[in-house]
CSV table of C-alpha atoms in Angstrom, one decimal:
chain,number,residue,atom,x,y,z
A,1,MET,CA,-30.0,31.5,-7.8
A,2,GLU,CA,-26.4,32.4,-8.5
A,3,ASN,CA,-24.7,36.0,-7.2
A,4,LYS,CA,-25.1,38.0,-10.4
A,5,GLN,CA,-22.5,40.3,-8.8
A,6,LYS,CA,-19.6,37.8,-8.8
A,7,ALA,CA,-17.8,36.7,-11.9
A,8,LEU,CA,-17.9,33.3,-13.1
A,9,ILE,CA,-15.1,30.6,-13.2
A,10,ALA,CA,-15.0,27.1,-14.8
A,11,ILE,CA,-13.4,24.4,-13.0
A,12,TYR,CA,-12.7,20.7,-14.6
A,13,ILE,CA,-12.4,17.7,-12.7
A,14,SER,CA,-12.0,14.3,-14.2
A,15,ASN,CA,-10.9,10.7,-12.9
A,16,TYR,CA,-10.6,12.0,-9.4
A,17,THR,CA,-11.7,11.8,-5.6
A,18,ILE,CA,-12.4,15.4,-4.7
A,19,GLY,CA,-13.1,14.5,-0.8
A,20,ASN,CA,-9.4,13.0,-0.6
A,21,SER,CA,-7.8,16.3,-1.3
A,22,PRO,CA,-8.0,19.0,1.6
A,23,SER,CA,-6.1,21.4,-1.0
A,24,LEU,CA,-8.5,21.2,-3.6
A,25,LEU,CA,-11.3,21.4,-1.6
A,26,ASN,CA,-10.1,24.8,0.2
A,27,LEU,CA,-9.0,26.3,-3.6
A,28,ILE,CA,-12.7,25.5,-4.6
A,29,CYS,CA,-14.3,26.8,-1.6
A,30,LEU,CA,-11.8,29.9,-1.5
A,31,LEU,CA,-13.0,30.6,-5.1
A,32,SER,CA,-16.6,30.4,-4.3
A,33,LYS,CA,-16.4,33.6,-1.6
A,34,HIS,CA,-15.5,35.7,-4.4
A,35,TYR,CA,-17.3,34.0,-7.7
A,36,ASN,CA,-20.1,32.0,-8.8
A,37,ILE,CA,-18.5,28.5,-10.1
A,38,HIS,CA,-19.5,25.9,-12.6
A,39,LEU,CA,-18.0,22.9,-11.6
A,40,PHE,CA,-17.5,20.4,-14.7
A,41,ILE,CA,-17.0,16.9,-13.3
A,42,LYS,CA,-16.6,13.3,-15.0
A,43,ASN,CA,-16.1,10.1,-13.0
A,44,VAL,CA,-15.5,11.9,-9.9
A,45,GLY,CA,-16.2,10.5,-6.4
A,46,LEU,CA,-16.2,11.7,-2.7
A,47,ILE,CA,-18.0,15.1,-3.3
A,48,SER,CA,-18.0,16.9,-0.2
A,49,SER,CA,-21.2,18.6,1.4
A,50,GLU,CA,-19.2,21.9,1.4
A,51,ILE,CA,-19.4,21.9,-2.4
A,52,GLN,CA,-23.0,20.4,-2.9
A,53,ASN,CA,-24.6,22.7,-0.5
A,54,ASN,CA,-23.0,25.7,-1.8
A,55,LYS,CA,-25.2,28.1,-3.5
A,56,ASN,CA,-22.0,29.9,-5.5
A,57,ILE,CA,-21.4,26.3,-6.9
A,58,LYS,CA,-23.2,24.7,-9.6
A,59,ILE,CA,-21.9,21.2,-10.7
A,60,ILE,CA,-22.3,20.1,-14.1
A,61,ARG,CA,-21.9,16.5,-14.4
A,62,ILE,CA,-20.4,15.0,-17.7
A,63,ASP,CA,-21.2,11.3,-18.0
A,64,GLY,CA,-20.1,9.0,-20.7
A,65,ARG,CA,-17.7,10.1,-23.5
A,66,ILE,CA,-17.7,13.5,-25.0
A,67,ASN,CA,-19.5,13.5,-28.2
A,68,ALA,CA,-21.4,16.0,-30.7
A,69,HIS,CA,-24.4,15.5,-28.4
A,70,ILE,CA,-23.0,17.0,-25.1
A,71,ILE,CA,-21.4,19.6,-27.1
A,72,ILE,CA,-24.3,20.6,-28.6
A,73,SER,CA,-25.9,20.5,-25.1
A,74,ILE,CA,-23.2,22.7,-23.7
A,75,PHE,CA,-23.5,25.2,-26.8
A,76,LEU,CA,-27.3,25.5,-26.6
A,77,ASN,CA,-27.0,26.2,-22.5
A,78,ARG,CA,-24.5,28.9,-23.6
A,79,ILE,CA,-27.1,30.4,-25.5
A,80,LYS,CA,-29.6,29.9,-23.1
A,81,PHE,CA,-27.5,32.0,-20.3
A,82,LYS,CA,-27.0,34.7,-22.8
A,83,ARG,CA,-23.7,33.2,-24.0
A,84,ILE,CA,-21.7,32.3,-20.6
A,85,LYS,CA,-18.4,34.0,-20.7
A,86,TYR,CA,-16.2,32.4,-17.7
A,87,ASP,CA,-13.6,35.1,-16.3
A,88,PHE,CA,-11.0,32.0,-16.0
A,89,HIS,CA,-10.8,28.6,-16.1
A,90,VAL,CA,-8.9,25.9,-14.0
A,91,ALA,CA,-8.4,22.3,-15.0
A,92,VAL,CA,-6.9,19.6,-12.7
A,93,ASP,CA,-4.3,17.1,-13.9
A,94,PRO,CA,-4.0,15.7,-17.2
A,95,HIS,CA,-7.8,14.2,-17.1
A,96,GLY,CA,-9.4,17.7,-16.2
A,97,PHE,CA,-7.2,19.5,-18.7
A,98,VAL,CA,-8.4,17.4,-21.4
A,99,LEU,CA,-11.9,17.8,-20.4
A,100,CYS,CA,-11.7,21.6,-20.1
A,101,LYS,CA,-10.2,21.2,-23.9
A,102,GLU,CA,-13.0,18.7,-25.2
A,103,LEU,CA,-15.8,21.2,-23.8
A,104,PHE,CA,-14.5,24.6,-24.7
A,105,SER,CA,-11.4,24.0,-27.2
A,106,ASP,CA,-10.1,27.6,-27.4
A,107,THR,CA,-9.7,28.3,-23.6
A,108,LYS,CA,-6.7,29.0,-21.8
A,109,PRO,CA,-6.9,27.5,-18.2
A,110,PHE,CA,-4.7,27.6,-15.3
A,111,TYR,CA,-3.5,23.7,-14.9
A,112,TYR,CA,-3.6,22.9,-11.5
A,113,SER,CA,-1.0,20.0,-11.0
A,114,LEU,CA,-1.9,17.8,-7.8
A,115,GLU,CA,0.1,14.8,-9.0
A,116,LEU,CA,3.4,14.4,-11.4
A,117,TYR,CA,2.1,12.9,-14.5
A,118,LEU,CA,5.6,12.5,-16.1
A,119,LYS,CA,5.9,10.8,-19.6
A,120,ASN,CA,8.2,8.1,-18.4
A,121,ASP,CA,7.3,8.4,-14.4
A,122,HIS,CA,3.7,8.5,-13.3
A,123,PHE,CA,3.5,5.2,-10.9
A,124,GLY,CA,0.0,4.5,-9.8
A,125,LEU,CA,-1.8,7.3,-12.0
A,126,ASP,CA,-4.3,6.9,-14.5
A,127,TYR,CA,-2.6,8.3,-17.6
A,128,ASP,CA,-3.4,6.5,-20.8
A,129,GLU,CA,-1.8,6.7,-24.2
A,130,LEU,CA,-4.9,9.0,-25.4
A,131,THR,CA,-5.1,11.5,-22.3
A,132,GLU,CA,-1.3,11.8,-22.7
A,133,LYS,CA,-1.5,12.8,-26.2
A,134,LYS,CA,-4.4,15.2,-26.0
A,135,GLU,CA,-2.9,16.9,-22.8
A,136,ARG,CA,0.4,17.6,-24.4
A,137,GLU,CA,-0.4,18.6,-27.7
A,138,ASN,CA,-2.6,21.5,-25.9
A,139,ILE,CA,-0.4,22.0,-22.7
A,140,SER,CA,1.5,25.4,-24.5
A,141,SER,CA,-2.5,26.9,-24.3
A,142,ILE,CA,-2.3,27.0,-20.6
A,143,LYS,CA,-2.5,30.6,-18.9
A,144,GLY,CA,-0.5,29.6,-15.6
A,145,LEU,CA,0.9,26.6,-13.7
A,146,ILE,CA,-0.5,25.8,-10.0
A,147,ILE,CA,1.7,23.3,-8.5
A,148,GLN,CA,3.3,22.2,-5.2
A,149,SER,CA,6.8,23.0,-5.1
A,150,GLU,CA,9.7,24.6,-7.1
A,151,GLU,CA,10.9,21.0,-7.3
A,152,LYS,CA,8.0,19.6,-9.0
A,153,GLU,CA,7.8,22.5,-10.9
A,154,GLY,CA,11.3,21.9,-12.5
A,155,TYR,CA,10.2,18.5,-13.2
A,156,PHE,CA,7.0,19.6,-14.9
A,157,ARG,CA,8.3,22.2,-17.0
A,158,VAL,CA,11.4,19.8,-18.4
A,159,ASP,CA,8.8,16.9,-19.0
A,160,TYR,CA,6.2,19.0,-20.8
A,161,ALA,CA,8.6,21.5,-22.7
A,162,LEU,CA,6.5,24.1,-20.8
A,163,SER,CA,7.4,27.8,-22.1
A,164,LYS,CA,9.4,30.0,-19.6
A,165,ASN,CA,6.7,32.7,-20.4
A,166,ILE,CA,4.3,30.5,-18.7
A,167,PRO,CA,3.7,31.7,-15.0
A,168,THR,CA,3.9,29.4,-11.9
A,169,TYR,CA,2.0,29.7,-8.8
A,170,ILE,CA,3.5,27.4,-5.8
A,171,LEU,CA,0.9,26.3,-3.5
A,172,PRO,CA,1.7,23.3,-1.2
A,173,VAL,CA,-0.7,20.7,0.1
A,174,THR,CA,-3.0,22.7,2.6
A,175,CYS,CA,-5.2,22.0,5.6
A,176,HIS,CA,-7.9,25.0,6.4
A,177,GLY,CA,-7.9,26.3,10.0
A,178,PRO,CA,-5.5,27.2,13.1
A,179,GLY,CA,-3.0,24.6,14.4
A,180,SER,CA,-3.6,23.1,17.6
A,181,ASN,CA,-1.8,20.9,19.9
A,182,GLU,CA,-5.2,20.1,21.8
A,183,LYS,CA,-5.2,16.4,22.7
A,184,SER,CA,-8.2,13.8,22.2
A,185,ASN,CA,-9.0,10.4,23.7
A,186,TYR,CA,-10.8,9.3,20.5
A,187,LEU,CA,-8.7,6.3,19.9
A,188,ARG,CA,-7.7,5.7,23.4
A,189,ASP,CA,-11.4,5.1,24.3
A,190,LEU,CA,-12.1,3.3,21.0
A,191,TYR,CA,-9.5,0.9,21.6
A,192,LYS,CA,-9.0,0.9,25.3
A,193,ILE,CA,-5.3,2.0,25.0
A,194,SER,CA,-3.7,2.6,27.9
A,195,LYS,CA,-2.4,6.3,29.2
A,196,ASP,CA,1.0,4.3,29.5
A,197,ASN,CA,1.2,3.6,25.7
A,198,LYS,CA,1.9,6.2,23.2
A,199,ILE,CA,0.5,6.2,19.7
A,200,ALA,CA,2.0,6.4,16.3
A,201,LEU,CA,0.0,7.1,13.4
A,202,HIS,CA,0.4,6.0,9.5
A,203,LEU,CA,-2.4,8.0,7.6
A,204,GLY,CA,-3.2,7.4,4.1
A,205,GLY,CA,-2.7,4.2,1.6
A,206,ILE,CA,-2.3,0.9,3.1
A,207,ALA,CA,-0.1,-0.7,0.2
A,208,GLU,CA,3.3,-2.2,-0.5
A,209,TRP,CA,4.8,1.1,-1.9
A,210,PHE,CA,4.3,2.4,1.9
A,211,SER,CA,6.2,-0.5,3.4
A,212,CYS,CA,3.3,-0.9,6.2
A,213,ILE,CA,4.4,-4.7,6.5
A,214,GLU,CA,7.8,-3.5,7.6
A,215,ILE,CA,6.8,-0.2,9.3
A,216,CYS,CA,4.5,-2.9,11.5
A,217,ASP,CA,7.4,-5.2,12.3
A,218,GLU,CA,9.6,-2.4,13.6
A,219,PHE,CA,7.1,-1.2,15.7
A,220,SER,CA,6.6,-4.4,17.0
A,221,LYS,CA,9.7,-4.1,19.0
A,222,LEU,CA,8.7,-1.2,21.0
A,223,ASP,CA,6.5,-2.2,23.9
A,224,ASP,CA,5.4,1.3,24.9
A,225,TRP,CA,3.9,2.4,21.4
A,226,ILE,CA,0.7,1.3,19.7
A,227,LEU,CA,1.0,1.7,15.8
A,228,ILE,CA,-2.5,2.6,14.1
A,229,PHE,CA,-3.2,2.2,10.3
A,230,HIS,CA,-5.9,4.5,8.6
A,231,GLY,CA,-6.6,5.0,5.2
A,232,TYR,CA,-7.9,3.3,2.3
A,233,SER,CA,-6.3,-0.2,1.5
A,234,ASN,CA,-5.0,-2.5,-1.1
A,235,LYS,CA,-7.2,-5.7,-0.9
A,236,GLU,CA,-4.8,-8.0,-1.5
A,237,TYR,CA,-2.0,-6.6,0.5
A,238,ILE,CA,-4.2,-5.9,3.5
A,239,LYS,CA,-4.8,-9.4,3.8
A,240,LYS,CA,-0.8,-9.9,3.6
A,241,LEU,CA,-0.7,-7.4,6.6
A,242,ASN,CA,-3.3,-9.3,8.7
A,243,ARG,CA,-1.6,-12.6,8.1
A,244,PHE,CA,1.8,-10.9,9.0
A,245,ILE,CA,0.0,-9.4,12.3
A,246,LYS,CA,-1.4,-12.8,13.3
A,247,LYS,CA,1.7,-14.9,12.4
A,248,LYS,CA,4.1,-12.6,14.6
A,249,ASP,CA,1.2,-12.4,17.4
A,250,ILE,CA,1.8,-8.6,17.0
A,251,LYS,CA,-0.4,-7.2,19.9
A,252,ASN,CA,0.6,-3.3,19.3
A,253,VAL,CA,-0.7,-2.8,15.6
A,254,ILE,CA,-4.2,-1.6,15.0
A,255,ILE,CA,-5.8,-1.1,11.5
A,256,ASN,CA,-8.8,1.3,11.9
A,257,GLU,CA,-10.9,0.4,8.7
A,258,ILE,CA,-13.9,2.9,10.0
A,259,THR,CA,-15.0,5.4,7.2
A,260,TYR,CA,-16.0,9.0,7.8
A,261,ASP,CA,-18.0,10.9,6.1
A,262,SER,CA,-16.2,14.1,5.9
A,263,ILE,CA,-12.3,14.5,5.8
A,264,ASN,CA,-12.4,17.0,8.9
A,265,GLU,CA,-13.2,13.7,11.1
A,266,LEU,CA,-9.9,12.6,10.7
A,267,ASP,CA,-8.7,15.4,13.2
A,268,LYS,CA,-10.0,13.3,16.0
A,269,ILE,CA,-7.6,10.7,15.0
A,270,VAL,CA,-4.6,12.8,14.5
A,271,GLN,CA,-5.2,14.6,17.5
A,272,SER,CA,-5.5,11.3,19.7
A,273,SER,CA,-2.0,10.3,18.3
A,274,ASP,CA,1.9,11.5,19.1
A,275,ILE,CA,3.9,10.5,16.0
A,276,GLY,CA,3.3,11.1,12.6
A,277,ILE,CA,4.4,8.4,9.9
A,278,ALA,CA,4.9,9.1,6.4
A,279,TRP,CA,7.0,6.3,4.5
A,280,TYR,CA,7.2,6.6,0.7
A,281,ASN,CA,9.3,3.9,-1.1
A,282,ASP,CA,11.6,5.0,-3.7
A,283,ILE,CA,9.5,4.0,-6.8
A,284,SER,CA,9.0,7.3,-8.6
A,285,ILE,CA,9.7,11.3,-8.9
A,286,GLY,CA,6.5,12.1,-7.4
A,287,PHE,CA,7.5,9.9,-4.0
A,288,ARG,CA,10.7,11.4,-4.1
A,289,THR,CA,9.4,14.9,-4.0
A,290,VAL,CA,6.7,14.4,-1.8
A,291,GLY,CA,8.1,16.8,1.1
A,292,ARG,CA,5.6,19.7,0.6
A,293,SER,CA,2.9,17.8,-1.4
A,294,SER,CA,1.6,15.3,1.3
A,295,GLY,CA,-1.5,15.6,2.7
A,296,LYS,CA,-0.4,13.3,5.8
A,297,ILE,CA,2.7,15.5,6.3
A,298,ALA,CA,0.8,18.6,6.4
A,299,THR,CA,-2.3,17.2,8.6
A,300,TYR,CA,0.2,15.8,11.2
A,301,LEU,CA,2.0,19.3,11.4
A,302,LYS,CA,-1.3,20.7,12.0
A,303,PHE,CA,-1.7,19.0,15.2
A,304,GLY,CA,1.8,19.2,16.5
A,305,LEU,CA,2.7,15.6,15.4
A,306,PRO,CA,6.5,15.3,15.1
A,307,VAL,CA,6.9,13.5,11.7
A,308,ILE,CA,9.0,10.3,10.6
A,309,SER,CA,9.7,10.0,6.9
A,310,THR,CA,11.9,8.6,4.3
A,311,ARG,CA,15.0,10.3,3.5
A,312,TYR,CA,14.8,12.2,0.5
A,313,ALA,CA,15.8,16.0,-0.5
A,314,SER,CA,12.1,17.2,-0.6
A,315,THR,CA,11.3,15.5,3.0
A,316,VAL,CA,14.5,16.7,4.5
A,317,ASP,CA,13.6,20.3,3.3
A,318,ALA,CA,10.2,19.8,4.8
A,319,ILE,CA,10.9,17.8,7.8
A,320,GLU,CA,14.5,18.0,9.0
A,321,ASN,CA,15.6,21.6,7.9
A,322,THR,CA,12.4,22.9,9.8
A,323,ASN,CA,12.9,20.9,12.7
A,324,CYS,CA,9.8,19.0,12.9
A,325,GLY,CA,10.9,15.5,13.0
A,326,ILE,CA,13.4,13.2,11.3
A,327,CYS,CA,13.8,11.5,7.9
A,328,ILE,CA,15.6,8.1,7.7
A,329,SER,CA,16.9,6.3,4.7
A,330,ASP,CA,16.2,2.4,6.3
A,331,LEU,CA,13.1,1.3,8.3
A,332,ARG,CA,15.6,-0.5,10.5
A,333,SER,CA,16.3,3.2,12.0
A,334,MET,CA,12.8,3.0,13.1
A,335,GLU,CA,13.5,2.9,16.9
A,336,ASN,CA,16.3,5.2,17.0
A,337,ALA,CA,14.1,7.5,15.2
A,338,VAL,CA,11.4,7.2,17.6
A,339,GLU,CA,13.6,7.7,20.7
A,340,TYR,CA,15.2,10.6,19.2
A,341,ILE,CA,11.4,12.5,19.0
A,342,CYS,CA,10.7,11.4,22.2
A,343,LYS,CA,13.8,13.3,23.9
A,344,ASN,CA,13.1,16.2,22.0
A,345,TYR,CA,9.1,16.0,21.4
A,346,GLN,CA,8.1,19.9,23.1
A,347,LEU,CA,10.5,21.3,20.6
A,348,LEU,CA,9.8,19.3,17.6
A,349,SER,CA,5.8,19.3,18.4
A,350,GLN,CA,5.8,23.4,18.9
A,351,ASN,CA,7.8,23.5,15.3
A,352,ALA,CA,5.5,21.6,13.7
A,353,ILE,CA,2.6,23.8,14.4
A,354,SER,CA,4.7,26.6,13.7
A,355,GLU,CA,5.5,25.3,10.1
A,356,TYR,CA,2.1,24.6,9.8
A,357,GLU,CA,0.9,27.9,10.3
A,358,LYS,CA,3.6,29.3,8.1
A,359,SER,CA,3.8,27.1,5.2
A,360,TYR,CA,0.5,24.4,5.2
A,361,ARG,CA,-2.2,26.6,6.6
A,362,PHE,CA,-4.4,27.5,3.5
A,363,GLU,CA,-5.6,31.2,4.8
A,364,GLN,CA,-1.8,32.1,4.3
A,365,TYR,CA,-2.3,31.6,0.6
A,366,GLU,CA,-5.7,33.3,0.2
A,367,LYS,CA,-4.4,37.0,-0.7
A,368,LYS,CA,-1.9,35.5,-2.7
C-alpha cells in the first residue's frame, strides 16, 4: 500500500530508456523518499529494479495511442481513488509532456529537459511534427523548467519563446554516491591486459557521430595504451569499425559488448580505466552544449579519470576550466593530449573527483 502520509506526484515519461539516464533515476528515487509517485510510462524501456521494487512508486503503463477509452479509464480510477489530486506533475522531454497533457489537459507540470529538442536542430532525436505541434502549443502552461545548464536554458527559452516569468532549475547530469579513486582489475583480468599498459575508456554510443573509427586510428599509434569501447552500437557502424580494426591489424583496441543489468555495474569498468574519452562531433547544438549534460563525463570524473573531449565552450567550462582534463579541436592532437594527461595525472585525477563532488554528485542537489 502507498504511504498515506506522503503527498502524491505524477511523473510522465514516454519514448525513453530510463535505465540509460542516471539523472532521471536519481530524481525519481529522491522524490520517492518524500512523496508517493504515480509513474505514467508509454513506450519506455530498461526500467530499473530500483523503480520497480520501490513501494512508493506505482507504475501506470499507457499502451497504444491515447484515446477515449484510456481517458475514461483514468477518470474512473480518479473516482475510485476518491478523486486523486496530485501535488505536482513532472513531464520529461516532449513525449512525456504531450503524454501528460493528453491524460490531464489542465495540469501545469514541471518540464524536465534531458535533451534539447530545438525546432530545427534535434539530430538523432525522435521529434515528429505532431509531437512538436502539441508540445509547443502547450509549453506556456509549464510551472517551471528543469534543465542541465544555463547555456542550454538560453537556447531553450529562445526556441520555445518561453516566458521570463517561468522559473528555471539547473540540474546537471548527475551520479549517485561519493567520488572514488579506488581502482579495479576487472578489465585487466577480463581481457588479460598487462600492468604495463594503461587503459583509455570510451563509454556510450559507438557510432559515426562519435568518430570511433578515427579515435581507434589515433590510439593504434600508442603502443602502451589499450582503448576500450563500451556502449550501445549502431549495427552498420560497428561492422565498419570491426573491418577497420581487422584491416589495420590493430591489437590495442577492444570492443566490450557485454550487457549489464544495472547502470551501477559500469562502475567496475570505469574503475579499471585511466583516461575517459568524450568525443562529440559538431553536428548539433545539443552536442556543442554537452559539457555539463554528458553522462559519460560525470561518470569519468566520479572515479578520478581525467577526460579528453572535443573543444566547445561547454566542454572547456566543464573540463579545462576545472583542470580535470583537456579539450582538443582535432583528433590528430590525441597523442599530445594523452601525453599531457600522463605528465599531470595526479593533479588532474584529484581535480576530477573534487569537481564531481561539487557539481555532479546528486546528493548536492537534494536540498535545493
